[in-house]
mmCIF file of C-alpha atoms and ligand atoms in Angstrom:
data_model
loop_
_atom_site.group_PDB
_atom_site.id
_atom_site.type_symbol
_atom_site.label_atom_id
_atom_site.label_comp_id
_atom_site.label_asym_id
_atom_site.label_seq_id
_atom_site.Cartn_x
_atom_site.Cartn_y
_atom_site.Cartn_z
ATOM 1 C CA MET A 218 94.609 200.487 127.419
ATOM 2 C CA ASN A 219 94.146 198.764 129.673
ATOM 3 C CA ALA A 220 95.485 198.641 133.584
ATOM 4 C CA ARG A 221 97.138 194.892 132.546
ATOM 5 C CA GLU A 222 98.798 196.624 129.370
ATOM 6 C CA THR A 223 99.556 200.524 131.385
ATOM 7 C CA ALA A 224 102.412 197.931 133.663
ATOM 8 C CA ILE A 225 103.389 196.273 130.997
ATOM 9 C CA GLN A 226 104.100 198.900 128.060
ATOM 10 C CA ALA A 227 105.420 201.006 131.689
ATOM 11 C CA TYR A 228 107.954 197.921 132.257
ATOM 12 C CA LEU A 229 108.663 197.812 128.772
ATOM 13 C CA LYS A 230 109.476 201.593 128.211
ATOM 14 C CA ARG A 231 111.768 201.437 131.471
ATOM 15 C CA PHE A 232 113.221 198.773 131.366
ATOM 16 C CA SER A 233 113.728 198.072 127.285
ATOM 17 C CA GLU A 234 112.465 194.161 127.319
ATOM 18 C CA LEU A 235 109.360 192.354 128.156
ATOM 19 C CA PRO A 236 108.250 191.458 131.364
ATOM 20 C CA ARG A 237 108.758 187.827 132.284
ATOM 21 C CA TYR A 238 105.769 187.132 134.143
ATOM 22 C CA VAL A 239 102.252 189.580 135.037
ATOM 23 C CA ALA A 240 101.310 189.078 138.508
ATOM 24 C CA ARG A 241 97.046 190.300 139.093
ATOM 25 C CA ALA A 242 95.205 190.870 142.313
ATOM 26 C CA PRO A 243 91.649 192.004 142.767
ATOM 27 C CA GLY A 244 89.711 194.666 144.544
ATOM 28 C CA ARG A 245 86.627 193.772 146.323
ATOM 29 C CA VAL A 246 83.533 195.151 147.483
ATOM 30 C CA ASN A 247 81.968 193.914 151.137
ATOM 31 C CA LEU A 248 78.031 193.259 150.972
ATOM 32 C CA LEU A 249 77.899 192.807 154.890
ATOM 33 C CA GLY A 250 79.957 193.479 157.941
ATOM 34 C CA GLU A 251 81.559 196.598 157.882
ATOM 35 C CA HIS A 252 84.251 197.374 160.354
ATOM 36 C CA VAL A 253 83.626 194.531 162.162
ATOM 37 C CA ASP A 254 86.870 192.362 160.872
ATOM 38 C CA TYR A 255 88.984 193.932 163.433
ATOM 39 C CA ASN A 256 86.121 192.742 166.176
ATOM 40 C CA ASP A 257 86.443 188.817 164.890
ATOM 41 C CA GLY A 258 83.312 188.864 163.536
ATOM 42 C CA PHE A 259 82.029 187.916 160.457
ATOM 43 C CA VAL A 260 82.568 189.585 156.951
ATOM 44 C CA LEU A 261 80.957 188.533 153.302
ATOM 45 C CA PRO A 262 82.858 190.471 150.649
ATOM 46 C CA ALA A 263 82.964 189.711 146.833
ATOM 47 C CA ALA A 264 86.609 189.799 144.804
ATOM 48 C CA ILE A 265 85.571 192.193 141.692
ATOM 49 C CA ASP A 266 87.211 192.572 138.478
ATOM 50 C CA ARG A 267 89.362 195.434 139.145
ATOM 51 C CA ALA A 268 92.597 195.192 139.799
ATOM 52 C CA THR A 269 96.375 195.677 140.300
ATOM 53 C CA TYR A 270 99.066 194.393 137.641
ATOM 54 C CA VAL A 271 102.261 193.930 137.812
ATOM 55 C CA ALA A 272 104.643 193.265 135.113
ATOM 56 C CA PHE A 273 107.965 191.821 136.557
ATOM 57 C CA SER A 274 111.173 189.618 136.284
ATOM 58 C CA PRO A 275 114.283 188.857 138.465
ATOM 59 C CA ALA A 276 116.718 191.610 138.768
ATOM 60 C CA SER A 277 120.746 190.984 138.784
ATOM 61 C CA THR A 278 121.374 192.867 141.640
ATOM 62 C CA ASP A 279 119.986 192.926 145.192
ATOM 63 C CA LEU A 280 118.096 196.329 143.964
ATOM 64 C CA SER A 281 115.003 196.178 143.601
ATOM 65 C CA THR A 282 112.751 198.472 141.062
ATOM 66 C CA LEU A 283 109.650 199.543 140.744
ATOM 67 C CA VAL A 284 107.628 201.830 138.555
ATOM 68 C CA ALA A 285 103.778 203.148 139.728
ATOM 69 C CA ALA A 286 102.335 203.302 136.043
ATOM 70 C CA ASP A 287 99.480 205.470 137.113
ATOM 71 C CA PHE A 288 101.961 208.312 138.652
ATOM 72 C CA SER A 289 104.705 207.852 135.855
ATOM 73 C CA GLU A 290 106.610 207.425 139.104
ATOM 74 C CA GLU A 291 109.606 205.252 140.515
ATOM 75 C CA ALA A 292 111.234 203.975 143.695
ATOM 76 C CA GLN A 293 114.387 201.999 144.832
ATOM 77 C CA PHE A 294 115.374 199.829 147.595
ATOM 78 C CA THR A 295 118.037 196.914 148.576
ATOM 79 C CA PRO A 296 117.167 194.286 151.711
ATOM 80 C CA GLU A 297 118.777 197.277 153.512
ATOM 81 C CA THR A 298 117.014 200.141 152.986
ATOM 82 C CA LEU A 299 113.580 198.319 153.177
ATOM 83 C CA PRO A 300 113.761 198.145 156.876
ATOM 84 C CA GLY A 301 114.336 202.704 157.434
ATOM 85 C CA LYS A 302 111.515 203.360 154.762
ATOM 86 C CA VAL A 303 114.505 205.073 152.445
ATOM 87 C CA GLN A 304 115.713 204.391 149.060
ATOM 88 C CA PRO A 305 119.809 203.887 148.443
ATOM 89 C CA ASP A 306 120.179 207.743 148.273
ATOM 90 C CA ASP A 307 118.613 207.811 151.609
ATOM 91 C CA SER A 308 115.409 209.837 150.811
ATOM 92 C CA LEU A 309 112.183 208.688 151.549
ATOM 93 C CA LEU A 310 110.276 205.836 149.739
ATOM 94 C CA PRO A 311 107.126 207.729 148.612
ATOM 95 C CA GLU A 312 103.488 206.981 150.278
ATOM 96 C CA TRP A 313 102.521 204.251 147.211
ATOM 97 C CA ALA A 314 105.770 202.472 148.089
ATOM 98 C CA LEU A 315 105.890 201.675 150.617
ATOM 99 C CA TYR A 316 102.736 199.376 149.995
ATOM 100 C CA PRO A 317 105.092 196.823 147.777
ATOM 101 C CA ALA A 318 108.199 197.981 150.024
ATOM 102 C CA GLY A 319 106.225 196.696 152.916
ATOM 103 C CA VAL A 320 104.969 193.118 152.187
ATOM 104 C CA ALA A 321 108.865 192.917 151.048
ATOM 105 C CA TRP A 322 109.916 193.506 154.454
ATOM 106 C CA SER A 323 106.237 191.045 155.879
ATOM 107 C CA LEU A 324 107.906 188.238 153.806
ATOM 108 C CA GLY A 325 111.499 188.514 154.745
ATOM 109 C CA ALA A 326 110.507 188.811 157.971
ATOM 110 C CA ALA A 327 108.557 185.494 157.401
ATOM 111 C CA ASP A 328 111.544 184.011 156.293
ATOM 112 C CA LEU A 329 110.235 183.708 153.060
ATOM 113 C CA SER A 330 112.855 184.458 149.770
ATOM 114 C CA THR A 331 112.284 188.018 147.854
ATOM 115 C CA PRO A 332 114.932 188.080 145.398
ATOM 116 C CA ALA A 333 115.015 191.620 143.874
ATOM 117 C CA MET A 334 112.873 192.626 141.023
ATOM 118 C CA GLN A 335 112.281 195.027 138.536
ATOM 119 C CA ALA A 336 109.252 195.677 138.045
ATOM 120 C CA ALA A 337 105.936 197.767 137.088
ATOM 121 C CA PHE A 338 102.228 198.042 138.066
ATOM 122 C CA SER A 339 98.835 199.657 137.431
ATOM 123 C CA SER A 340 95.425 199.748 138.566
ATOM 124 C CA ASP A 341 91.969 200.085 137.524
ATOM 125 C CA ILE A 342 90.569 200.049 141.271
ATOM 126 C CA PRO A 343 90.387 204.042 141.874
ATOM 127 C CA ARG A 344 92.275 204.736 144.828
ATOM 128 C CA GLY A 345 91.150 205.459 148.151
ATOM 129 C CA SER A 346 87.398 204.360 146.946
ATOM 130 C CA GLY A 347 86.682 201.915 149.713
ATOM 131 C CA LEU A 348 87.429 199.503 146.902
ATOM 132 C CA SER A 349 91.010 197.841 148.618
ATOM 133 C CA SER A 350 93.814 199.161 146.407
ATOM 134 C CA SER A 351 95.678 199.405 148.718
ATOM 135 C CA ALA A 352 95.513 194.963 149.583
ATOM 136 C CA SER A 353 95.850 194.816 145.726
ATOM 137 C CA ILE A 354 98.715 196.269 145.538
ATOM 138 C CA GLU A 355 99.837 194.697 148.423
ATOM 139 C CA LEU A 356 98.669 190.748 146.976
ATOM 140 C CA ALA A 357 99.952 191.161 143.633
ATOM 141 C CA PHE A 358 103.192 192.160 144.731
ATOM 142 C CA GLY A 359 102.548 189.222 147.462
ATOM 143 C CA VAL A 360 102.372 186.871 144.190
ATOM 144 C CA ALA A 361 104.878 188.446 142.276
ATOM 145 C CA TRP A 362 107.871 187.382 145.035
ATOM 146 C CA SER A 363 105.924 184.020 145.630
ATOM 147 C CA THR A 364 106.906 183.418 141.424
ATOM 148 C CA LEU A 365 110.296 185.157 141.871
ATOM 149 C CA GLY A 366 111.540 183.434 145.496
ATOM 150 C CA GLY A 367 109.628 179.512 144.133
ATOM 151 C CA TRP A 368 107.658 179.134 147.144
ATOM 152 C CA ILE A 369 104.069 179.019 147.753
ATOM 153 C CA LEU A 370 101.978 179.483 150.482
ATOM 154 C CA PRO A 371 98.171 179.316 151.067
ATOM 155 C CA PRO A 372 96.309 182.252 150.263
ATOM 156 C CA MET A 373 95.410 182.932 153.190
ATOM 157 C CA GLN A 374 98.883 182.960 154.714
ATOM 158 C CA LEU A 375 99.676 185.659 151.852
ATOM 159 C CA ALA A 376 96.861 187.830 152.823
ATOM 160 C CA LEU A 377 97.987 187.774 156.751
ATOM 161 C CA LEU A 378 101.670 189.096 155.753
ATOM 162 C CA GLY A 379 100.342 191.652 153.641
ATOM 163 C CA GLN A 380 97.616 192.286 156.524
ATOM 164 C CA LYS A 381 101.098 192.712 158.625
ATOM 165 C CA ALA A 382 102.664 194.821 155.345
ATOM 166 C CA GLU A 383 99.941 197.614 155.984
ATOM 167 C CA ASN A 384 99.508 197.162 160.111
ATOM 168 C CA ARG A 385 103.413 197.653 160.840
ATOM 169 C CA TYR A 386 105.096 198.427 158.019
ATOM 170 C CA VAL A 387 102.430 201.684 156.344
ATOM 171 C CA GLY A 388 100.562 202.682 159.684
ATOM 172 C CA VAL A 389 97.552 201.312 159.135
ATOM 173 C CA ASN A 390 95.790 198.718 161.623
ATOM 174 C CA CYS A 391 93.150 197.035 158.959
ATOM 175 C CA GLY A 392 91.306 193.709 159.758
ATOM 176 C CA ILE A 393 92.493 190.660 157.667
ATOM 177 C CA MET A 394 88.978 190.895 155.352
ATOM 178 C CA ASP A 395 90.711 193.246 152.076
ATOM 179 C CA GLN A 396 93.480 190.779 151.692
ATOM 180 C CA PHE A 397 91.720 188.314 152.994
ATOM 181 C CA ALA A 398 89.134 188.856 149.395
ATOM 182 C CA SER A 399 92.252 189.686 147.281
ATOM 183 C CA ALA A 400 93.886 186.384 148.405
ATOM 184 C CA CYS A 401 91.261 183.679 148.198
ATOM 185 C CA GLY A 402 88.564 185.586 145.616
ATOM 186 C CA GLU A 403 86.150 183.451 143.977
ATOM 187 C CA LEU A 404 84.300 183.315 140.359
ATOM 188 C CA GLU A 405 81.007 184.591 140.738
ATOM 189 C CA ARG A 406 80.931 183.516 144.637
ATOM 190 C CA LEU A 407 80.989 185.530 147.797
ATOM 191 C CA LEU A 408 82.985 184.849 150.788
ATOM 192 C CA LEU A 409 82.048 184.252 154.097
ATOM 193 C CA LEU A 410 84.850 184.572 156.578
ATOM 194 C CA ASP A 411 85.027 184.316 160.704
ATOM 195 C CA CYS A 412 87.731 186.547 161.502
ATOM 196 C CA ARG A 413 88.191 184.784 164.602
ATOM 197 C CA SER A 414 88.916 181.458 163.246
ATOM 198 C CA LEU A 415 89.531 182.769 159.564
ATOM 199 C CA GLU A 416 87.856 179.382 158.180
ATOM 200 C CA TYR A 417 85.943 180.558 155.389
ATOM 201 C CA ARG A 418 83.833 179.288 152.727
ATOM 202 C CA SER A 419 82.043 180.629 149.878
ATOM 203 C CA LEU A 420 78.750 181.383 148.949
ATOM 204 C CA PRO A 421 76.834 181.724 145.237
ATOM 205 C CA LEU A 422 75.723 184.909 144.641
ATOM 206 C CA PRO A 423 71.887 185.987 145.793
ATOM 207 C CA GLU A 424 70.350 184.555 142.475
ATOM 208 C CA ASP A 425 68.738 186.985 139.626
ATOM 209 C CA THR A 426 70.538 189.469 141.795
ATOM 210 C CA LEU A 427 73.737 192.084 140.423
ATOM 211 C CA ILE A 428 76.305 194.042 142.306
ATOM 212 C CA VAL A 429 76.134 197.505 141.321
ATOM 213 C CA VAL A 430 79.408 199.781 142.917
ATOM 214 C CA ALA A 431 78.973 203.494 142.781
ATOM 215 C CA ASP A 432 81.755 205.878 143.403
ATOM 216 C CA THR A 433 80.922 209.018 144.812
ATOM 217 C CA SER A 434 83.719 210.604 143.198
ATOM 218 C CA VAL A 435 84.836 211.666 146.644
ATOM 219 C CA ARG A 436 88.209 209.704 147.644
ATOM 220 C CA ARG A 437 89.455 209.587 151.447
ATOM 221 C CA LYS A 438 92.931 208.871 153.402
ATOM 222 C CA LEU A 439 92.739 205.316 155.063
ATOM 223 C CA SER A 440 95.318 206.226 156.865
ATOM 224 C CA SER A 441 94.364 210.056 158.357
ATOM 225 C CA GLY A 442 93.280 208.481 161.523
ATOM 226 C CA GLY A 443 89.265 208.082 162.128
ATOM 227 C CA TYR A 444 89.788 204.809 160.981
ATOM 228 C CA ASN A 445 92.205 203.966 163.771
ATOM 229 C CA GLU A 446 90.304 205.699 166.248
ATOM 230 C CA ARG A 447 87.187 203.595 165.577
ATOM 231 C CA ARG A 448 89.597 201.278 166.012
ATOM 232 C CA ALA A 449 90.520 201.706 169.456
ATOM 233 C CA ALA A 450 87.083 202.804 170.686
ATOM 234 C CA CYS A 451 86.281 199.148 170.070
ATOM 235 C CA GLU A 452 88.999 198.058 172.233
ATOM 236 C CA GLU A 453 87.933 200.679 174.803
ATOM 237 C CA ALA A 454 84.934 198.906 174.869
ATOM 238 C CA VAL A 455 85.677 195.311 175.101
ATOM 239 C CA ARG A 456 88.134 196.861 178.314
ATOM 240 C CA LEU A 457 85.162 198.396 180.139
ATOM 241 C CA LEU A 458 82.441 195.924 179.202
ATOM 242 C CA SER A 459 84.905 192.947 180.204
ATOM 243 C CA LYS A 460 84.450 193.904 184.270
ATOM 244 C CA ASP A 461 81.350 192.490 183.906
ATOM 245 C CA LEU A 462 81.571 190.423 181.074
ATOM 246 C CA PRO A 463 84.950 188.387 181.952
ATOM 247 C CA GLY A 464 86.538 186.438 179.206
ATOM 248 C CA ILE A 465 85.304 188.227 176.600
ATOM 249 C CA LYS A 466 88.141 189.467 173.684
ATOM 250 C CA ALA A 467 86.689 191.214 170.977
ATOM 251 C CA LEU A 468 82.839 192.450 170.223
ATOM 252 C CA ARG A 469 82.192 189.665 168.546
ATOM 253 C CA ASP A 470 81.894 187.959 172.164
ATOM 254 C CA VAL A 471 78.925 190.525 173.429
ATOM 255 C CA SER A 472 75.304 189.361 172.500
ATOM 256 C CA VAL A 473 73.364 192.462 171.576
ATOM 257 C CA GLU A 474 71.341 191.232 174.498
ATOM 258 C CA SER A 475 73.730 191.939 177.330
ATOM 259 C CA PHE A 476 74.915 194.930 175.539
ATOM 260 C CA ASN A 477 71.938 196.719 175.709
ATOM 261 C CA ARG A 478 72.315 195.654 179.388
ATOM 262 C CA LEU A 479 75.598 196.996 180.086
ATOM 263 C CA SER A 480 76.055 199.754 177.264
ATOM 264 C CA TYR A 481 75.016 202.539 180.368
ATOM 265 C CA GLN A 482 77.834 202.482 181.569
ATOM 266 C CA LEU A 483 80.218 202.998 178.506
ATOM 267 C CA PRO A 484 80.853 206.824 177.487
ATOM 268 C CA SER A 485 78.507 207.828 174.751
ATOM 269 C CA LEU A 486 80.942 208.332 171.361
ATOM 270 C CA VAL A 487 82.208 204.527 173.099
ATOM 271 C CA GLU A 488 79.069 203.298 173.223
ATOM 272 C CA LYS A 489 77.895 204.114 169.799
ATOM 273 C CA ARG A 490 80.564 203.494 167.880
ATOM 274 C CA ALA A 491 80.385 199.687 170.123
ATOM 275 C CA ARG A 492 76.628 199.334 169.183
ATOM 276 C CA HIS A 493 76.759 199.345 165.389
ATOM 277 C CA ILE A 494 79.753 196.292 166.223
ATOM 278 C CA VAL A 495 77.625 194.342 167.801
ATOM 279 C CA GLU A 496 74.413 195.471 165.784
ATOM 280 C CA GLU A 497 76.668 194.446 162.986
ATOM 281 C CA ILE A 498 77.935 191.925 163.748
ATOM 282 C CA GLU A 499 73.950 189.514 164.367
ATOM 283 C CA ARG A 500 73.108 191.017 161.191
ATOM 284 C CA THR A 501 75.636 189.220 159.929
ATOM 285 C CA ARG A 502 74.708 185.740 161.522
ATOM 286 C CA GLN A 503 70.947 186.808 160.255
ATOM 287 C CA ALA A 504 72.403 187.175 156.901
ATOM 288 C CA ILE A 505 73.862 183.622 156.806
ATOM 289 C CA PRO A 506 70.546 181.292 156.559
ATOM 290 C CA LEU A 507 68.878 184.432 154.254
ATOM 291 C CA LEU A 508 71.251 183.840 151.798
ATOM 292 C CA GLU A 509 71.399 180.479 151.674
ATOM 293 C CA GLN A 510 67.721 180.218 151.679
ATOM 294 C CA GLY A 511 67.470 182.483 148.868
ATOM 295 C CA GLN A 512 65.906 185.447 150.981
ATOM 296 C CA THR A 513 67.180 188.070 149.041
ATOM 297 C CA ARG A 514 64.458 191.370 149.884
ATOM 298 C CA ALA A 515 65.233 190.234 153.737
ATOM 299 C CA PHE A 516 69.097 190.334 152.836
ATOM 300 C CA GLY A 517 68.735 193.442 151.604
ATOM 301 C CA GLN A 518 66.453 194.984 154.053
ATOM 302 C CA LEU A 519 70.374 194.009 156.974
ATOM 303 C CA MET A 520 72.496 195.854 154.056
ATOM 304 C CA ASN A 521 70.014 199.069 154.194
ATOM 305 C CA ALA A 522 69.827 198.812 158.071
ATOM 306 C CA CYS A 523 74.076 198.461 158.287
ATOM 307 C CA HIS A 524 74.222 202.096 156.172
ATOM 308 C CA THR A 525 72.157 203.552 158.746
ATOM 309 C CA SER A 526 74.055 202.228 161.609
ATOM 310 C CA LEU A 527 77.268 203.142 160.155
ATOM 311 C CA ARG A 528 76.169 206.941 159.885
ATOM 312 C CA ASP A 529 74.569 207.456 162.707
ATOM 313 C CA TYR A 530 76.366 205.381 164.734
ATOM 314 C CA TYR A 531 79.702 204.699 163.866
ATOM 315 C CA GLU A 532 79.792 207.963 162.168
ATOM 316 C CA VAL A 533 82.277 207.331 158.834
ATOM 317 C CA SER A 534 79.122 207.842 155.800
ATOM 318 C CA THR A 535 79.511 211.198 154.761
ATOM 319 C CA PRO A 536 76.759 213.443 152.594
ATOM 320 C CA GLU A 537 77.799 212.303 149.077
ATOM 321 C CA LEU A 538 77.131 208.702 150.764
ATOM 322 C CA ASP A 539 74.560 209.094 151.891
ATOM 323 C CA THR A 540 72.623 210.997 148.647
ATOM 324 C CA MET A 541 73.925 208.070 146.802
ATOM 325 C CA VAL A 542 72.508 205.667 148.823
ATOM 326 C CA GLU A 543 68.505 207.475 149.182
ATOM 327 C CA ILE A 544 69.006 207.925 146.165
ATOM 328 C CA ALA A 545 69.343 204.083 145.439
ATOM 329 C CA GLN A 546 67.066 202.853 147.763
ATOM 330 C CA ASP A 547 63.714 204.572 145.981
ATOM 331 C CA LEU A 548 65.193 203.256 142.632
ATOM 332 C CA PRO A 549 63.303 200.306 141.483
ATOM 333 C CA GLY A 550 64.912 196.997 142.003
ATOM 334 C CA CYS A 551 66.967 198.410 144.772
ATOM 335 C CA LEU A 552 67.396 195.490 147.550
ATOM 336 C CA GLY A 553 70.022 197.244 149.277
ATOM 337 C CA ALA A 554 72.270 199.354 149.173
ATOM 338 C CA ARG A 555 74.883 200.526 151.271
ATOM 339 C CA LEU A 556 78.552 202.611 151.721
ATOM 340 C CA THR A 557 80.666 199.493 151.676
ATOM 341 C CA GLY A 558 84.551 199.515 152.801
ATOM 342 C CA ALA A 559 86.020 201.345 155.389
ATOM 343 C CA GLY A 560 84.036 204.924 154.413
ATOM 344 C CA PHE A 561 85.020 208.777 154.916
ATOM 345 C CA GLY A 562 83.965 208.417 151.325
ATOM 346 C CA GLY A 563 84.408 205.983 148.172
ATOM 347 C CA CYS A 564 82.146 203.610 147.262
ATOM 348 C CA THR A 565 78.054 202.059 147.776
ATOM 349 C CA VAL A 566 77.623 198.475 146.989
ATOM 350 C CA ASN A 567 74.389 198.173 145.272
ATOM 351 C CA LEU A 568 72.053 194.812 145.312
ATOM 352 C CA VAL A 569 69.981 195.449 142.389
ATOM 353 C CA VAL A 570 67.263 192.641 140.750
ATOM 354 C CA GLY A 571 69.413 191.480 137.721
ATOM 355 C CA ASP A 572 66.981 192.727 134.826
ATOM 356 C CA ARG A 573 66.733 196.297 136.282
ATOM 357 C CA ALA A 574 70.277 196.530 136.756
ATOM 358 C CA GLY A 575 70.872 198.825 133.819
ATOM 359 C CA ALA A 576 68.346 201.131 134.216
ATOM 360 C CA PHE A 577 68.882 201.269 137.776
ATOM 361 C CA ALA A 578 72.684 202.092 137.145
ATOM 362 C CA ARG A 579 71.573 204.389 133.673
ATOM 363 C CA SER A 580 69.127 206.319 136.694
ATOM 364 C CA LEU A 581 71.460 206.122 139.558
ATOM 365 C CA GLY A 582 74.258 208.236 137.920
ATOM 366 C CA PRO A 583 72.984 211.542 136.181
ATOM 367 C CA GLU A 584 70.403 212.031 139.494
ATOM 368 C CA TYR A 585 73.499 211.778 142.111
ATOM 369 C CA GLU A 586 75.000 214.350 139.272
ATOM 370 C CA ARG A 587 71.986 216.372 139.477
ATOM 371 C CA ARG A 588 71.963 216.997 143.121
ATOM 372 C CA THR A 589 75.790 217.266 143.961
ATOM 373 C CA GLY A 590 77.655 218.353 140.445
ATOM 374 C CA LEU A 591 80.037 215.717 141.301
ATOM 375 C CA HIS A 592 80.615 213.025 138.400
ATOM 376 C CA PRO A 593 80.172 209.228 139.756
ATOM 377 C CA GLU A 594 81.271 206.510 138.097
ATOM 378 C CA ILE A 595 78.307 203.485 138.732
ATOM 379 C CA TYR A 596 79.284 200.214 137.527
ATOM 380 C CA ILE A 597 78.155 196.907 137.720
ATOM 381 C CA CYS A 598 80.376 194.342 139.052
ATOM 382 C CA GLN A 599 81.349 190.665 138.366
ATOM 383 C CA ALA A 600 83.238 188.911 141.610
ATOM 384 C CA SER A 601 85.802 187.542 140.110
ATOM 385 C CA ARG A 602 89.175 184.872 141.265
ATOM 386 C CA GLY A 603 91.330 186.122 144.100
ATOM 387 C CA ALA A 604 95.460 186.732 143.282
ATOM 388 C CA GLY A 605 97.683 184.355 140.879
ATOM 389 C CA LEU A 606 100.186 184.829 138.213
ATOM 390 C CA LEU A 607 98.414 185.671 134.651
HETATM 391 C C1 GLA B 174 88.964 199.346 154.967
HETATM 392 C C2 GLA B 174 90.116 197.681 156.511
HETATM 393 C C3 GLA B 174 89.219 196.721 156.278
HETATM 394 C C4 GLA B 174 87.923 196.358 157.418
HETATM 395 C C5 GLA B 174 86.877 197.582 156.324
HETATM 396 C C6 GLA B 174 85.687 198.004 157.257
HETATM 397 O O1 GLA B 174 88.415 198.339 154.227
HETATM 398 O O2 GLA B 174 91.519 197.472 155.443
HETATM 399 O O3 GLA B 174 89.803 195.384 157.903
HETATM 400 O O4 GLA B 174 88.184 197.109 158.380
HETATM 401 O O5 GLA B 174 87.495 198.569 156.380
HETATM 402 O O6 GLA B 174 84.952 197.004 157.489
#
């Protein structure tokens, strides 16, 4: 049974009727620009053909009842219990419920109507795999509440309210990339977002290539501190560099040349973290004309360089991610391979020559399994459209 069917069946089982609506919001894969969204840089994600589905109807009281079909669990809240993150019986909301509840909270804080709902949801994005399962839950529920509340927001605004839910309610200091990609995805296109101005446009996928996602099967927990620590190191670098570069607001404002001149002043860990960001923003700047001119080999080299930098400077890779990337980079047809998303586990993204992608995927999995003893999942992924009602 696919995730959409699972959500509908779970709804039917719990509420003894069919849901009135189904909302869908996709996960994302990021090709380049990693950890730069919260440094005002540029990112190049695509929404993918894996998504969260929410089957829902309005509730008759002010009590929202949500069923997480994938864990066979249920949670409830009312407008009164929401701010305290508790259920009407005073028990804490389970962790998974913080995402939809956080969205209800942030929409409410923006004066958008969030009528109570009964809902069941399911996702085929593996949790903690670096493919933005959290953002997809936020956006799917954002669409659900917009449907019941009878209001419409531009997708970017809905994305910002999803991010606010995650920052302020769930407590993960994420940037805007994931919610943006889930909200604004386009079929068969890459997205290019300027995370400072929030202006974006789409680009065709590099010609004659396919995106292959390789899941190491090692899961991470984003709220576990490593992410927020990296973000704090970037802020510290801005604070220290601003003595010589007055007026800088983010690492986006620091050129590679200025950084090389001034970096000796930074504590070594802060220097490494900031070096990744400054150089990664430069890589994304170089990538745009390469993509526009169809120079996919050169673009792939930037992806490879990004992985090395995430491994050595930002230190968010793992031995499993490194192994997956190493194997991939040696396989015929691989243009570029790197970890995607926050790191600390999860998936790699591979840009592969179109007619080599099948053979690539068939070789990568068994070789990874041979070296690590872990069972990976490898799949060719399609860029998909953003969140909406089905
Ligand atoms: C997570 C966050 C994003 C972004 C990436 C790293 O996915 O949610 O905002 O920072 O990590 O690029």
